[in-house]
Amino acid sequence: MLRTDRPLAFSRMLLAASALVLAAFGPGTHARQSAAPTIDHALEAITPAVVKGHVQFLSHDLLEGRDTGHVGYEIAREYVASQYQRMGLEAPYGFSYVQPFDLLVATADTGSRLQVGEAVVTASEAAFAPDWLGEQPLLEGQGVYAGYGLVAGDHDDYRAVTIADRVVFLLSGLPADWLADPERSLLARTKAALAFSRGAKAVVILQLDGTVRPVTRTMALADGSAPAVRPTATIGPAASRRLLAAWGVDPAQALDVAASGKPREVGSVSLRRAHAIEKGMSWNVVGVVPGTDPALRDQTVVFTAHLDHVGVGEPDETGDRIYNGTHDNALGTGKMLAAAEAMIRLKPRRTVVFVAVGAEERGLLGSWYYVHHPVGSTRDIVANINHDGGLEGPPPDDVFAFGAEYSDLGPVLGEVAEAAGMRLRTDFQSPFTAAQALLFRSDQYSFLARGIPGIYLMDGFTIAGDPERGRAQWDHYLTHVNHQQRDNFDPSWTFEAPVRMAALSVRLAWRLANADSRPKMRGGPFPQSPDAPLVVRP
Ligand SMILES: [Zn+2]
């Protein structure tokens, strides 16, 4: 049975440990105290061999891509738990490091259907979001087409229309000239949440190019929640063009019509969702380095790295059918485990928690669960530091940090990086990389979406003095390796980059764990504290 409200065991352990120290040394042990390990000593625990060992195991073919719901993930889970045990991290659940969570798994669309006037769209041309709890199988109302559904500066696609209680149709994506703007480029990801927050009954996205992926093992937590607010349905290009034509919008001019901001009434809409939904489960693996300051140790600094990947699929041209996810995210998990190996040598004032999260590839579900069922309380989570992917060879001299601009973590990391001889860099955004929207695509988002400062550390572009050398590596990785069968382990890698990034993350955590005050949120499209109500329940 899941126990998430169990009182922390580490205060008891701490008392026992203090008693032992007193018994062993009695009064007058100042010399002993002054020999407390320094951060530099602790960082000696992080070596290329340590990271390489973790990555070599976690990316092995025997784990078959660590997919949620498959035994390979469970082997990875037990590996991480045994590593925590070896290092001496405290287990938060009795003797266990394993935090189970229940899932809902939609395995197939069984007859979803959208009707707008005479036009009908079914699952062969659209992806319908499952109605997880069976609360709204049928949605009916007046429909309105509101262009891109964007509000920024003096642009407001909703200025001429009320969308409360209506079914809203929106074009996917953004106007081309918004892509290069770091702030505006994020809005493509938040438009469904914005429409729901204004009372929309359903949000239907019209996609004019590409393909729409049907529901196959789409997942949510057992309460139907996920950190990202998903549209009710996404319609593929052929059907989207049919609908637009029926509304008198020339698909070739759909972008212009959207830009004009003139909404179109589209008549009555009926949207029925039907899916086969099964129960599933997965696990986070949680280890604790207890804090030492009675006034601060209830607060936690939380490391995350997702342990899952996407399993097996069709063979590629070499016959490889295993998505080993070596960079994504055996490498990030290896960095986090190496960070734990250093942190356990230290005595932080606040508690530091290491969480290898499950079901990240299924919508950041393990981290979303953890945020709501943490060690301690949600409002006592001070910050999240996330490792996901990265470079595996020569070390970078600079670092990117997705999410840094939305909390005090940015300036703090800037100082910590400088002290470590590195530089915080902010120019990752480009039309290419903005489309990746990495801020939204890894576990720090689960924390930010709950109003908790979160940061995703990523190797910078400066390698061996060349400020652009890493850019080509990143572009190659994101285009040709990430989420492909060829993301395989290579024993010739030097693992210097992960050592530098893991060490930087420990320096950051050490600073956050010992500071008198905790970091605060600084705006952005997020709640500003965990106490703020969620804008929309997904
Ligand atoms: Zn990843």
PDB file of N, CA and C in Angstrom, residues 7 44 72 167 208 277 331 334 348 389 404 465 512 525:
ATOM      1  N   PRO A   7       5.764  10.026   8.484  1.00  0.00           N
ATOM      2  CA  PRO A   7       6.702  11.041   8.973  1.00  0.00           C
ATOM      3  C   PRO A   7       8.133  10.667   8.592  1.00  0.00           C
ATOM      4  N   GLU A  44      35.206  15.146  -5.228  1.00  0.00           N
ATOM      5  CA  GLU A  44      36.132  14.112  -5.707  1.00  0.00           C
ATOM      6  C   GLU A  44      35.421  12.785  -5.951  1.00  0.00           C
ATOM      7  N   GLY A  72      12.046  -3.922 -18.055  1.00  0.00           N
ATOM      8  CA  GLY A  72      13.319  -3.204 -18.135  1.00  0.00           C
ATOM      9  C   GLY A  72      13.337  -1.991 -17.223  1.00  0.00           C
ATOM     10  N   VAL A 167     -16.983  25.726 -27.427  1.00  0.00           N
ATOM     11  CA  VAL A 167     -15.934  24.878 -27.991  1.00  0.00           C
ATOM     12  C   VAL A 167     -15.078  25.762 -28.892  1.00  0.00           C
ATOM     13  N   LEU A 208      -2.296  22.211 -39.594  1.00  0.00           N
ATOM     14  CA  LEU A 208      -2.331  22.360 -41.047  1.00  0.00           C
ATOM     15  C   LEU A 208      -1.241  21.586 -41.763  1.00  0.00           C
ATOM     16  N   ILE A 277      -9.529   2.269 -21.680  1.00  0.00           N
ATOM     17  CA  ILE A 277      -8.615   2.747 -20.642  1.00  0.00           C
ATOM     18  C   ILE A 277      -8.331   1.624 -19.645  1.00  0.00           C
ATOM     19  N   LEU A 331      22.182   8.874 -19.093  1.00  0.00           N
ATOM     20  CA  LEU A 331      23.240   9.834 -18.789  1.00  0.00           C
ATOM     21  C   LEU A 331      22.820  10.803 -17.677  1.00  0.00           C
ATOM     22  N   GLY A 334      22.801   8.969 -14.513  1.00  0.00           N
ATOM     23  CA  GLY A 334      24.179   8.778 -14.059  1.00  0.00           C
ATOM     24  C   GLY A 334      24.732  10.031 -13.402  1.00  0.00           C
ATOM     25  N   PRO A 348      24.420  19.094   4.602  1.00  0.00           N
ATOM     26  CA  PRO A 348      23.649  20.282   4.221  1.00  0.00           C
ATOM     27  C   PRO A 348      22.668  20.693   5.327  1.00  0.00           C
ATOM     28  N   GLY A 389      19.690  14.204 -20.233  1.00  0.00           N
ATOM     29  CA  GLY A 389      20.527  14.204 -21.430  1.00  0.00           C
ATOM     30  C   GLY A 389      21.809  14.990 -21.214  1.00  0.00           C
ATOM     31  N   ALA A 404      15.640  29.111 -15.773  1.00  0.00           N
ATOM     32  CA  ALA A 404      16.417  29.985 -14.880  1.00  0.00           C
ATOM     33  C   ALA A 404      15.794  31.369 -14.748  1.00  0.00           C
ATOM     34  N   GLY A 465      37.444  26.078 -25.537  1.00  0.00           N
ATOM     35  CA  GLY A 465      37.655  27.467 -25.937  1.00  0.00           C
ATOM     36  C   GLY A 465      36.856  27.917 -27.141  1.00  0.00           C
ATOM     37  N   LEU A 512      22.039  26.204  -2.295  1.00  0.00           N
ATOM     38  CA  LEU A 512      20.608  26.329  -1.998  1.00  0.00           C
ATOM     39  C   LEU A 512      20.266  25.700  -0.653  1.00  0.00           C
ATOM     40  N   PRO A 525       4.972  32.217 -17.101  1.00  0.00           N
ATOM     41  CA  PRO A 525       3.624  31.636 -17.248  1.00  0.00           C
ATOM     42  C   PRO A 525       3.343  30.555 -16.208  1.00  0.00           C
TER      43      PRO A 525
END
